[in-house]
Amino acid sequence: MADKIGLTTTIPVEIVYAAGKIPVDLNNLFITCDAPGRLVDRAEQAGYPRNICGWIKGLYTTLLEQESLRQVIAVTQGDCSNTHALMETWQVAGVAVIPFAFPYDRDADLLRLQMEKLMQLLGADWEAVGRWKKRLDQVRKKAHEIDRLTWEAGVVDGQTNHLALVGCSDFNGDPDAYEAYLDGIIAEAARNSTQGLAGDRQAVRLAYVGVPPIVSDLYSYVESMGARVVFNEVQRQFAMPFDEDDIIEQYRRYTYPYSIFDRIDDINREVARRRVDGIIHYTQSFCYRQIEDIILRQRTAVPVLTLEGDRPGPLDARSRMRIDAFLDMLAR
Amino acid sequence: MKIGLDLGSRYVKAVFMEDGRLVDYRCYDTLAFYREYGRKVDGELVVDYERLGWPTGAAITSTGYGRNLVKLAGGQVIPELRAHTRGAIFQTGLSDFTLLDLGGQDSKVIKVAGGRMVDFRTNDKCAASSGRYLENMAAVLAMDVAALGECRDEPVELSSTCAVFGESELIGQIIEGHPIEHLAAGVNRTIVKRVEPMLRELYSPVVVFTGGVARNQAIRAMLEDALPVQVILPAYPQLNGAIGCAV
Ligand code: SF4
């Protein structure tokens, strides 16, 4: 069986596949396990501070508990500076860490260099990377179609949209199976639309922006209150929503690792196109992205609700109260 | 007769209104209220109105923190911030203002324009500008909350980050030998510092101040010093949410 290799976030995953290895996005593994809260507790028992992001702590334990994962690609620039210390604690535990940096200024040469170093290290060449890009783009196209079925046709709910897009960071380690899973969603959506099961057209239309939620029931709660999430910002970026043949350009256009301003341009475009009434900006407690919230609020045209999550588990009563108030405000 | 019920985190407030007039009100300790008058039937909270001695046959609308935890059988439920907005509009007759509600455990700032809520902020997971914080700090200073609310001169600088660390910081300052009144003024000042950014963000020249903390005169005066605002205290600051349910 091919080697597995962990990822701390989205990287040019074509390279991992081209090297004949199986990528495993640790975030997805962490948050979908039976008791993610326990993994956070474990990290704290190992000495991780209380006031550090829950995702970092979850990732820490997730990797250590996976015997089959002794190698990880960690994004050292373009994601989170906590990752540096996370890498170091992994190294102490005997994990081989491969750093990957998205250049802050989106410099094409630097990005190419990073990708070439990764290819060299894993043993992949441009030819194979190009082939994998073509294959993965076919799968991504289906994720884009699901996204369109969400906002335009209204036959896919926000949670399904979130799951379909977020999984494109690693295609669950098996692009063929992932494609079949996406095909299943599209088929189900087609059934819904022939049966006239499109979502409520009067519903408040929301955008979800920011890192994926650590809380478990955000989508179901929001939708139970009569609203619909029609845009998942970062998740959509994970699915590379561009028609872009050049792989370097693709990872330059990918907004998440670069400045907040690129993200805001993307958000504003999609908010207008998808006729969004309000934005939920989700941030983690103790994350630097809480500072960027200031800018986001100034530069978006529709009302913003900032939600803060800390540990895995259901939404707390305060967050629910805030969501209720926000939806109430938008509905009137 | 309409009954408005605000299921707060510390107190349950009930108002009784007839033809748009407040005819009576009651306050209950939240835990005692649920323990003595409530029981859960099929996930709904059934309140024993007879034991409460409330008039029968009245329409009941509730809101509050408890709204997320319980549904009141036979009653209507409205979102908390809507109730507060409606209460403040009813009590003041204004339609453009910023509502500042500092309650038992949380704080809310709501911008109201043209009689509608247009934006809001609430504190996240922190009780450092709430009534609970004032009570704790008053206890450390061995004063009652009402006396603390009169101290506004020469506030001692206290960091305003956390309700729990605030206590040990205050004890440190007592040891430094500051007069109690100046320390009490410092405590009031920390609340103003915490809400000031929210009031600036959702600015209106008129601030309607509600919740238990609104009785603190020093905080009211300090708010007017810190910002170009006129602070208005409605007749029943603590009943504002309940009134908003009954109008
Ligand atoms: S949410 Fe923020 S702090 Fe947490 S891992 Fe992501 S970037 Fe880092």
Coordinates of C-alpha atoms and ligand atoms in Angstrom, one line a residue:
Chain A
M1 CA 0.0 0.0 0.0
A2 CA 1.1 3.5 -0.8
D3 CA 2.6 5.7 1.9
K4 CA 0.3 8.1 3.6
I5 CA 1.3 11.7 4.2
G6 CA -0.4 14.2 6.5
L7 CA -1.3 17.7 5.5
T8 CA -2.0 20.6 7.9
T9 CA -4.0 22.5 5.3
T10 CA -4.5 22.6 1.5
I11 CA -1.2 22.4 -0.5
P12 CA -0.6 21.6 -4.2
V13 CA -2.0 18.1 -3.6
E14 CA -1.3 17.1 -7.2
I15 CA 2.4 16.7 -6.2
V16 CA 1.5 14.2 -3.4
Y17 CA -0.6 12.1 -5.8
A18 CA 2.1 12.3 -8.5
A19 CA 4.6 10.9 -6.1
G20 CA 2.4 7.9 -5.6
K21 CA 1.5 8.8 -2.0
I22 CA -1.9 9.2 -0.3
P23 CA -2.6 12.7 1.2
V24 CA -4.5 12.9 4.5
D25 CA -5.8 16.3 5.5
L26 CA -5.5 16.1 9.3
N27 CA -8.2 18.6 9.8
N28 CA -10.8 16.4 8.2
L29 CA -9.6 13.4 10.2
F30 CA -9.7 15.3 13.4
I31 CA -13.1 16.9 13.1
T32 CA -14.9 13.7 11.8
C33 CA -13.6 11.4 14.5
D34 CA -15.9 10.1 17.2
A35 CA -14.7 12.4 20.0
P36 CA -12.7 15.4 18.7
G37 CA -12.9 17.1 22.1
R38 CA -10.9 14.3 23.6
L39 CA -8.1 15.0 21.1
V40 CA -8.0 18.6 22.2
D41 CA -7.9 17.5 25.9
R42 CA -5.0 15.2 25.1
A43 CA -3.0 18.0 23.6
E44 CA -3.6 20.1 26.7
Q45 CA -2.4 17.2 28.9
A46 CA 0.7 17.2 26.8
G47 CA 1.2 20.8 27.7
Y48 CA -0.5 22.8 25.0
P49 CA -1.8 26.0 26.5
R50 CA -5.5 26.6 27.1
N51 CA -5.4 29.8 25.1
I52 CA -4.2 28.2 21.8
C53 CA -6.5 27.5 18.9
G54 CA -8.5 24.2 19.1
W55 CA -7.7 23.2 15.6
I56 CA -3.9 23.2 16.3
K57 CA -4.4 21.1 19.4
G58 CA -6.7 18.7 17.5
L59 CA -4.2 18.3 14.7
Y60 CA -1.4 17.6 17.2
T61 CA -3.1 14.6 18.7
T62 CA -4.7 13.4 15.5
L63 CA -1.3 12.9 13.8
L64 CA 0.3 11.3 16.8
E65 CA -2.5 8.8 17.2
Q66 CA -2.3 7.7 13.5
E67 CA 0.4 5.0 13.4
S68 CA 0.3 5.0 9.7
L69 CA 1.3 8.6 9.5
R70 CA 4.9 9.3 10.1
Q71 CA 5.3 12.1 7.6
V72 CA 3.5 15.4 7.4
I73 CA 3.5 18.4 5.0
A74 CA 3.1 21.5 7.1
V75 CA 2.3 25.0 5.7
T76 CA 4.7 27.3 7.3
Q77 CA 3.7 30.5 5.5
G78 CA 0.2 31.4 4.4
D79 CA -1.6 29.7 7.2
C80 CA -0.9 29.9 10.9
S81 CA 2.2 30.7 12.8
N82 CA 1.1 28.3 15.5
T83 CA 2.0 25.6 12.9
H84 CA 5.7 26.3 13.5
A85 CA 5.5 25.2 17.1
L86 CA 3.1 22.4 16.1
M87 CA 5.7 21.1 13.7
E88 CA 8.4 21.2 16.4
T89 CA 6.4 19.2 18.9
W90 CA 5.7 16.6 16.2
Q91 CA 9.4 16.5 15.4
V92 CA 10.2 15.8 19.0
A93 CA 7.7 12.9 18.8
G94 CA 9.6 11.4 15.8
V95 CA 7.5 12.6 12.9
A96 CA 9.2 13.8 9.7
V97 CA 8.0 17.3 8.9
I98 CA 8.2 18.7 5.4
P99 CA 7.6 22.5 5.4
F100 CA 5.7 24.2 2.6
A101 CA 5.5 28.0 2.2
F102 CA 3.0 30.0 0.2
P103 CA 4.8 33.3 -0.6
Y104 CA 2.9 36.2 1.1
D105 CA 3.3 38.4 -2.0
R106 CA 2.1 35.6 -4.3
D107 CA 5.5 35.6 -6.1
A108 CA 5.2 33.1 -9.0
D109 CA 8.9 32.2 -8.9
L110 CA 9.0 31.6 -5.2
L111 CA 5.9 29.5 -5.4
R112 CA 7.3 27.5 -8.3
L113 CA 10.5 26.9 -6.3
Q114 CA 8.4 25.7 -3.3
M115 CA 6.6 23.3 -5.5
E116 CA 9.7 22.0 -7.2
K117 CA 11.3 21.4 -3.8
L118 CA 8.3 19.4 -2.7
M119 CA 8.4 17.4 -5.9
Q120 CA 12.0 16.6 -5.5
L121 CA 11.6 15.6 -1.9
L122 CA 8.6 13.3 -2.6
G123 CA 9.9 12.1 -6.0
A124 CA 7.5 13.5 -8.5
D125 CA 8.1 15.2 -11.9
W126 CA 6.2 17.9 -13.8
E127 CA 4.8 15.5 -16.3
A128 CA 3.1 13.4 -13.6
V129 CA 2.0 16.5 -11.7
G130 CA 0.4 17.8 -14.9
R131 CA -1.5 14.5 -15.4
W132 CA -2.8 14.6 -11.9
K133 CA -3.9 18.2 -12.2
K134 CA -6.0 17.2 -15.2
R135 CA -7.5 14.3 -13.2
L136 CA -8.2 16.3 -10.1
D137 CA -9.7 19.1 -12.1
Q138 CA -12.3 16.7 -13.4
V139 CA -13.2 15.9 -9.8
R140 CA -13.1 19.5 -8.8
K141 CA -15.6 20.3 -11.6
K142 CA -18.1 18.2 -9.9
A143 CA -17.6 20.0 -6.6
H144 CA -18.1 23.3 -8.5
E145 CA -21.3 21.9 -9.9
I146 CA -22.5 21.1 -6.4
D147 CA -21.7 24.6 -5.4
R148 CA -23.8 25.9 -8.3
L149 CA -26.6 23.6 -7.3
T150 CA -26.5 25.2 -3.9
W151 CA -26.6 28.8 -4.7
E152 CA -28.3 28.9 -8.1
A153 CA -30.7 26.0 -8.1
G154 CA -31.2 25.8 -4.3
V155 CA -31.2 22.0 -4.3
V156 CA -28.2 21.3 -2.2
D157 CA -28.1 22.4 1.5
G158 CA -25.2 24.4 3.1
Q159 CA -23.9 21.5 5.1
T160 CA -23.6 19.2 2.1
N161 CA -22.0 22.0 0.1
H162 CA -19.5 22.5 3.0
L163 CA -18.6 18.8 3.1
A164 CA -18.3 18.4 -0.7
L165 CA -16.0 21.4 -1.0
V166 CA -13.9 21.0 2.2
G167 CA -13.0 17.4 1.2
C168 CA -11.2 18.7 -2.0
S169 CA -8.1 19.5 0.1
D170 CA -7.1 15.8 -0.1
F171 CA -10.0 14.1 -2.0
N172 CA -10.2 11.8 1.0
G173 CA -7.1 10.1 -0.2
D174 CA -8.9 8.5 -3.1
P175 CA -10.0 10.8 -6.0
D176 CA -12.1 8.0 -7.7
A177 CA -14.1 7.3 -4.6
Y178 CA -14.4 11.0 -4.0
E179 CA -15.8 11.6 -7.4
A180 CA -18.3 8.8 -6.9
Y181 CA -19.4 10.5 -3.6
L182 CA -19.8 13.9 -5.5
D183 CA -21.8 12.1 -8.2
G184 CA -24.1 10.8 -5.6
I185 CA -24.8 14.3 -4.3
I186 CA -25.5 15.5 -7.8
A187 CA -27.8 12.7 -8.5
E188 CA -29.7 13.3 -5.2
A189 CA -29.9 17.0 -6.1
A190 CA -31.4 16.1 -9.5
R191 CA -34.1 14.0 -7.8
N192 CA -34.8 16.9 -5.4
S193 CA -35.2 19.3 -8.3
T194 CA -37.5 17.1 -10.3
Q195 CA -39.7 16.6 -7.2
G196 CA -39.7 20.4 -6.7
L197 CA -37.8 20.1 -3.4
A198 CA -35.8 23.3 -4.0
G199 CA -35.1 25.2 -0.7
D200 CA -37.3 27.9 0.5
R201 CA -36.8 30.8 -1.9
Q202 CA -37.8 33.4 0.7
A203 CA -35.2 32.1 3.2
V204 CA -32.4 34.5 4.4
R205 CA -29.3 33.8 2.2
L206 CA -26.1 33.5 4.2
A207 CA -22.4 33.4 3.4
Y208 CA -20.1 31.5 5.7
V209 CA -16.7 33.0 5.6
G210 CA -13.5 32.1 7.5
V211 CA -11.9 28.8 8.5
P212 CA -14.3 25.8 8.6
P213 CA -16.2 25.6 11.8
I214 CA -14.9 23.5 14.8
V215 CA -18.5 23.4 16.1
S216 CA -20.6 20.5 14.9
D217 CA -24.1 21.9 14.3
L218 CA -23.7 25.3 12.8
Y219 CA -25.2 24.5 9.5
S220 CA -28.1 22.4 10.9
Y221 CA -28.9 25.1 13.4
V222 CA -28.8 28.0 10.9
E223 CA -31.0 26.0 8.5
S224 CA -33.4 24.9 11.3
M225 CA -33.9 28.6 11.9
G226 CA -35.1 29.1 8.3
A227 CA -31.9 30.4 6.7
R228 CA -29.7 28.9 3.9
V229 CA -26.0 29.0 3.6
V230 CA -25.3 29.6 -0.1
F231 CA -21.6 30.4 0.0
N232 CA -18.8 28.7 1.9
E233 CA -15.9 30.9 1.2
V234 CA -12.7 29.0 2.3
Q235 CA -14.2 25.6 1.5
R236 CA -14.9 26.8 -2.0
Q237 CA -11.3 27.9 -2.3
F238 CA -10.1 24.4 -1.3
A239 CA -11.9 23.2 -4.5
M240 CA -9.9 25.6 -6.7
P241 CA -12.9 27.4 -8.3
F242 CA -11.0 28.7 -11.3
D243 CA -10.7 27.5 -14.8
E244 CA -7.0 27.6 -14.8
D245 CA -4.7 25.3 -16.8
D246 CA -1.4 26.6 -15.3
I247 CA -0.9 25.0 -11.9
I248 CA 1.3 27.8 -10.6
E249 CA -1.4 30.3 -11.5
Q250 CA -4.0 28.1 -9.9
Y251 CA -2.2 28.2 -6.5
R252 CA -1.6 31.9 -6.9
R253 CA -5.3 32.5 -7.5
Y254 CA -6.2 30.4 -4.5
T255 CA -7.0 33.1 -1.9
Y256 CA -6.7 31.5 1.5
P257 CA -3.0 31.6 2.1
Y258 CA -2.5 35.2 1.0
S259 CA -3.7 38.6 2.3
I260 CA -7.2 39.3 3.6
F261 CA -7.7 41.8 0.7
D262 CA -7.7 39.0 -1.9
R263 CA -10.1 37.1 0.2
I264 CA -12.4 40.1 0.5
D265 CA -12.5 40.7 -3.2
D266 CA -13.5 37.1 -3.7
I267 CA -16.1 37.4 -0.9
N268 CA -17.6 40.6 -2.3
R269 CA -17.9 39.1 -5.8
E270 CA -19.6 36.0 -4.6
V271 CA -21.9 37.8 -2.2
A272 CA -23.2 39.9 -5.1
R273 CA -23.5 37.0 -7.5
R274 CA -25.2 34.7 -5.0
R275 CA -27.5 37.5 -3.6
V276 CA -26.3 37.0 -0.1
D277 CA -28.2 38.9 2.7
G278 CA -25.7 38.5 5.4
I279 CA -22.3 37.1 6.3
I280 CA -21.3 34.9 9.1
H281 CA -17.6 35.4 9.8
Y282 CA -16.4 32.5 11.8
T283 CA -13.2 32.8 13.7
Q284 CA -11.4 30.6 16.2
S285 CA -10.8 31.9 19.7
F286 CA -7.1 33.0 19.9
C287 CA -6.7 33.2 16.1
Y288 CA -5.0 36.2 14.4
R289 CA -7.9 36.1 12.0
Q290 CA -10.0 37.7 14.7
I291 CA -8.0 40.9 14.0
E292 CA -8.7 40.6 10.3
D293 CA -12.4 40.7 11.2
I294 CA -12.0 44.5 11.6
I295 CA -11.1 44.9 8.0
L296 CA -13.7 42.4 6.7
R297 CA -16.4 44.4 8.5
Q298 CA -15.3 47.6 6.9
R299 CA -15.1 46.3 3.4
T300 CA -18.2 44.2 2.9
A301 CA -21.6 45.5 1.7
V302 CA -23.9 43.3 3.8
P303 CA -24.3 42.9 7.6
V304 CA -21.7 40.7 9.3
L305 CA -22.1 38.5 12.3
T306 CA -18.8 37.4 13.8
L307 CA -19.0 34.0 15.6
E308 CA -16.3 32.7 17.7
G309 CA -15.7 29.0 18.3
D310 CA -13.2 27.4 20.6
R311 CA -13.6 23.6 21.1
P312 CA -15.4 20.9 19.1
G313 CA -19.0 20.3 20.1
P314 CA -22.4 21.9 19.6
L315 CA -23.0 25.7 19.5
D316 CA -23.3 27.3 22.9
A317 CA -26.4 29.1 24.0
R318 CA -24.8 32.6 23.4
S319 CA -23.9 31.8 19.9
R320 CA -27.4 30.5 19.2
M321 CA -28.8 33.7 20.7
R322 CA -26.5 35.8 18.4
I323 CA -27.5 33.8 15.3
D324 CA -31.2 34.2 16.2
A325 CA -30.8 38.0 16.5
F326 CA -28.9 38.2 13.3
L327 CA -31.4 36.2 11.3
D328 CA -34.2 38.1 12.9
M329 CA -32.5 41.4 11.8
L330 CA -32.0 40.2 8.3
A331 CA -35.5 38.8 7.9
R332 CA -37.2 42.1 8.6
Chain B
M1 CA -53.8 41.3 29.8
K2 CA -50.5 40.4 28.3
I3 CA -47.6 38.8 30.2
G4 CA -44.0 39.4 29.1
L5 CA -41.4 37.1 30.4
D6 CA -37.7 37.6 30.3
L7 CA -35.9 34.4 31.2
G8 CA -32.5 35.9 32.2
S9 CA -29.4 34.1 33.3
R10 CA -29.7 35.4 36.9
Y11 CA -33.3 36.6 37.2
V12 CA -36.6 35.8 35.6
K13 CA -38.6 39.0 35.1
A14 CA -42.4 39.0 34.4
V15 CA -44.4 42.1 33.5
F16 CA -48.2 42.4 33.3
M17 CA -49.5 44.8 30.8
E18 CA -53.0 46.0 30.1
D19 CA -53.9 48.4 27.2
G20 CA -50.2 49.3 26.8
R21 CA -49.8 50.1 30.5
L22 CA -47.5 48.3 32.9
V23 CA -49.8 47.2 35.7
D24 CA -47.6 44.9 37.7
Y25 CA -44.3 43.1 37.6
R26 CA -42.3 40.3 39.4
C27 CA -38.7 39.2 39.6
Y28 CA -37.6 35.7 40.5
D29 CA -34.2 34.1 41.0
T30 CA -33.7 32.1 37.8
L31 CA -32.8 28.8 39.5
A32 CA -35.6 29.1 42.1
F33 CA -38.1 29.9 39.3
Y34 CA -37.3 26.8 37.4
R35 CA -37.1 24.7 40.5
E36 CA -40.3 25.8 42.1
Y37 CA -42.6 26.7 39.3
G38 CA -41.5 24.8 36.3
R39 CA -41.3 21.3 35.1
K40 CA -40.4 19.7 31.8
V41 CA -43.1 17.9 29.8
D42 CA -42.0 16.5 26.4
G43 CA -39.1 18.9 26.2
E44 CA -41.3 21.9 26.9
L45 CA -41.2 24.0 30.0
V46 CA -44.6 24.0 31.7
V47 CA -45.0 26.8 34.2
D48 CA -47.4 26.4 37.1
Y49 CA -49.2 29.7 36.6
E50 CA -51.5 28.9 39.5
R51 CA -48.7 28.6 42.0
L52 CA -47.2 31.7 40.6
G53 CA -50.4 33.5 41.3
W54 CA -50.5 35.0 37.8
P55 CA -53.8 35.9 36.1
T56 CA -55.1 33.1 34.0
G57 CA -56.0 33.4 30.3
A58 CA -53.4 36.0 29.6
A59 CA -51.2 35.8 26.4
I60 CA -47.6 35.0 27.3
T61 CA -44.6 36.0 25.3
S62 CA -41.1 35.1 26.5
T63 CA -37.6 35.7 25.6
G64 CA -34.1 35.6 27.1
Y65 CA -31.2 33.4 27.7
G66 CA -33.5 30.6 28.7
R67 CA -35.2 30.8 25.3
N68 CA -32.5 28.7 23.9
L69 CA -32.9 26.1 26.6
V70 CA -36.7 25.9 27.0
K71 CA -39.8 26.5 25.1
L72 CA -42.7 27.7 27.2
A73 CA -45.7 25.6 26.7
G74 CA -48.6 27.6 25.3
G75 CA -46.6 30.7 24.9
Q76 CA -44.9 32.6 22.1
V77 CA -41.2 33.1 22.0
I78 CA -39.4 36.0 20.4
P79 CA -35.6 36.5 19.9
E80 CA -33.9 38.3 22.8
L81 CA -32.5 41.3 20.9
R82 CA -35.9 41.9 19.3
A83 CA -37.5 42.0 22.7
H84 CA -34.9 44.5 24.0
T85 CA -35.3 46.7 21.0
R86 CA -39.0 46.8 21.3
G87 CA -38.9 47.4 25.0
A88 CA -36.5 50.4 24.6
I89 CA -38.7 51.9 21.8
F90 CA -41.8 51.5 23.9
Q91 CA -40.2 52.9 27.1
T92 CA -38.5 55.9 25.5
G93 CA -40.7 56.7 22.5
L94 CA -37.5 57.1 20.5
S95 CA -36.8 55.4 17.2
D96 CA -33.1 56.2 16.6
F97 CA -30.7 55.4 19.4
T98 CA -28.1 52.9 20.5
L99 CA -29.3 50.5 23.2
L100 CA -26.7 49.4 25.8
D101 CA -27.9 46.5 27.9
L102 CA -25.6 45.4 30.7
G103 CA -27.2 42.4 32.4
G104 CA -26.4 39.8 34.9
Q105 CA -23.8 37.9 32.8
D106 CA -23.7 39.5 29.5
S107 CA -23.7 42.8 27.6
K108 CA -25.4 43.8 24.4
V109 CA -25.2 46.9 22.2
I110 CA -27.9 47.3 19.6
K111 CA -28.1 50.1 17.1
V112 CA -31.7 51.1 16.4
A113 CA -32.6 53.3 13.4
G114 CA -36.1 54.1 12.2
G115 CA -37.5 51.8 14.9
R116 CA -35.5 48.8 13.7
M117 CA -32.5 46.9 14.9
V118 CA -29.9 47.5 12.2
D119 CA -26.8 46.1 13.9
F120 CA -25.6 44.7 17.2
R121 CA -22.7 43.4 19.2
T122 CA -22.6 41.2 22.2
N123 CA -19.8 40.1 24.4
D124 CA -18.4 36.7 23.7
K125 CA -17.8 34.3 26.5
C126 CA -16.8 36.9 29.0
A127 CA -18.6 38.4 32.0
A128 CA -16.2 41.3 32.6
S129 CA -18.7 44.1 31.9
S130 CA -21.7 42.5 33.6
G131 CA -23.6 42.8 36.8
R132 CA -21.8 39.7 38.1
Y133 CA -18.5 41.4 37.7
L134 CA -19.7 44.5 39.7
E135 CA -21.0 42.3 42.4
N136 CA -17.8 40.4 42.8
M137 CA -15.7 43.5 42.8
A138 CA -18.0 45.2 45.3
A139 CA -17.6 42.2 47.6
V140 CA -13.8 42.4 47.4
L141 CA -14.1 46.1 48.4
A142 CA -16.6 45.2 51.1
M143 CA -19.2 47.7 49.8
D144 CA -22.7 47.2 48.5
V145 CA -23.3 47.5 44.8
A146 CA -25.3 50.7 45.2
A147 CA -22.5 52.5 47.0
L148 CA -20.0 51.3 44.4
G149 CA -22.3 52.9 41.8
E150 CA -21.7 56.3 43.3
C151 CA -18.0 56.4 43.0
R152 CA -16.6 58.2 40.0
D153 CA -13.7 60.4 41.1
E154 CA -10.1 59.6 40.6
P155 CA -10.5 56.1 39.2
V156 CA -7.5 53.9 39.8
E157 CA -6.3 52.3 36.6
L158 CA -7.3 48.6 36.4
S159 CA -6.8 46.4 33.4
S160 CA -10.2 45.5 32.0
T161 CA -9.4 42.2 30.6
C162 CA -11.0 39.6 32.8
A163 CA -13.5 39.3 35.6
V164 CA -11.6 36.7 37.5
F165 CA -8.1 38.3 37.2
G166 CA -9.7 41.6 37.9
E167 CA -10.3 40.5 41.5
S168 CA -6.7 39.7 42.2
E169 CA -5.6 42.8 40.5
L170 CA -8.0 44.8 42.7
I171 CA -6.7 43.1 45.9
G172 CA -3.2 44.1 44.8
Q173 CA -4.3 47.7 44.5
I174 CA -5.9 47.7 47.9
I175 CA -2.5 46.7 49.3
E176 CA -1.0 49.6 47.5
G177 CA -3.1 51.8 49.8
H178 CA -5.5 53.5 47.4
P179 CA -8.7 54.8 48.9
I180 CA -11.7 52.5 48.5
E181 CA -13.7 55.1 46.6
H182 CA -11.0 55.5 44.0
L183 CA -10.8 51.8 43.6
A184 CA -14.5 51.6 43.2
A185 CA -14.4 54.3 40.6
G186 CA -11.7 52.3 38.8
V187 CA -14.0 49.3 38.7
N188 CA -16.7 51.4 37.1
R189 CA -14.3 52.8 34.7
T190 CA -13.3 49.3 33.5
I191 CA -16.9 48.7 32.4
V192 CA -16.9 51.9 30.5
K193 CA -13.6 51.0 28.8
R194 CA -15.0 47.7 27.7
V195 CA -18.2 49.0 26.2
E196 CA -16.8 52.1 24.7
P197 CA -15.5 50.5 21.5
M198 CA -18.8 48.9 20.8
L199 CA -20.7 52.2 21.4
R200 CA -18.3 53.9 19.0
E201 CA -18.8 51.3 16.4
L202 CA -22.6 51.5 16.6
Y203 CA -22.7 55.2 17.4
S204 CA -25.8 57.2 18.0
P205 CA -25.9 60.5 19.9
V206 CA -28.5 58.9 22.2
V207 CA -27.7 55.9 24.3
V208 CA -30.6 54.1 26.1
F209 CA -29.1 52.2 29.0
T210 CA -30.9 49.2 30.4
G211 CA -30.2 46.1 32.5
G212 CA -29.2 45.9 36.1
V213 CA -26.0 47.8 35.6
A214 CA -27.9 50.9 34.3
R215 CA -28.7 51.8 37.9
N216 CA -25.0 52.6 38.4
Q217 CA -24.9 56.4 38.2
A218 CA -21.1 56.6 38.0
I219 CA -21.0 54.5 34.9
R220 CA -23.7 56.6 33.3
A221 CA -21.8 59.8 34.0
M222 CA -18.5 58.2 32.8
L223 CA -20.1 57.2 29.5
E224 CA -21.2 60.8 28.9
D225 CA -17.6 61.9 29.7
A226 CA -16.0 59.4 27.4
L227 CA -18.3 59.8 24.4
P228 CA -20.4 62.6 22.9
V229 CA -23.6 61.0 23.9
Q230 CA -26.7 61.6 26.0
V231 CA -27.4 58.6 28.2
I232 CA -31.1 57.9 28.8
L233 CA -32.4 55.7 31.6
P234 CA -35.9 54.4 31.0
A235 CA -38.3 54.0 33.8
Y236 CA -37.7 50.2 34.2
P237 CA -34.2 49.4 33.0
Q238 CA -34.2 45.8 34.3
L239 CA -37.7 45.0 32.9
N240 CA -36.9 46.2 29.4
G241 CA -36.7 42.8 27.8
A242 CA -39.9 41.6 29.5
I243 CA -41.7 44.8 28.5
G244 CA -40.6 44.2 24.9
C245 CA -42.3 40.9 25.0
A246 CA -45.6 42.3 26.2
V247 CA -46.0 45.3 23.9
Ligands
SF4_1 S1 -8.0 28.9 13.0 FE1 -6.4 30.5 13.2 S2 -5.2 29.9 15.0 FE2 -6.4 28.1 14.4 S3 -5.1 26.9 13.0 FE3 -6.3 28.2 11.7 S4 -5.1 30.0 11.4 FE4 -4.2 28.9 13.2

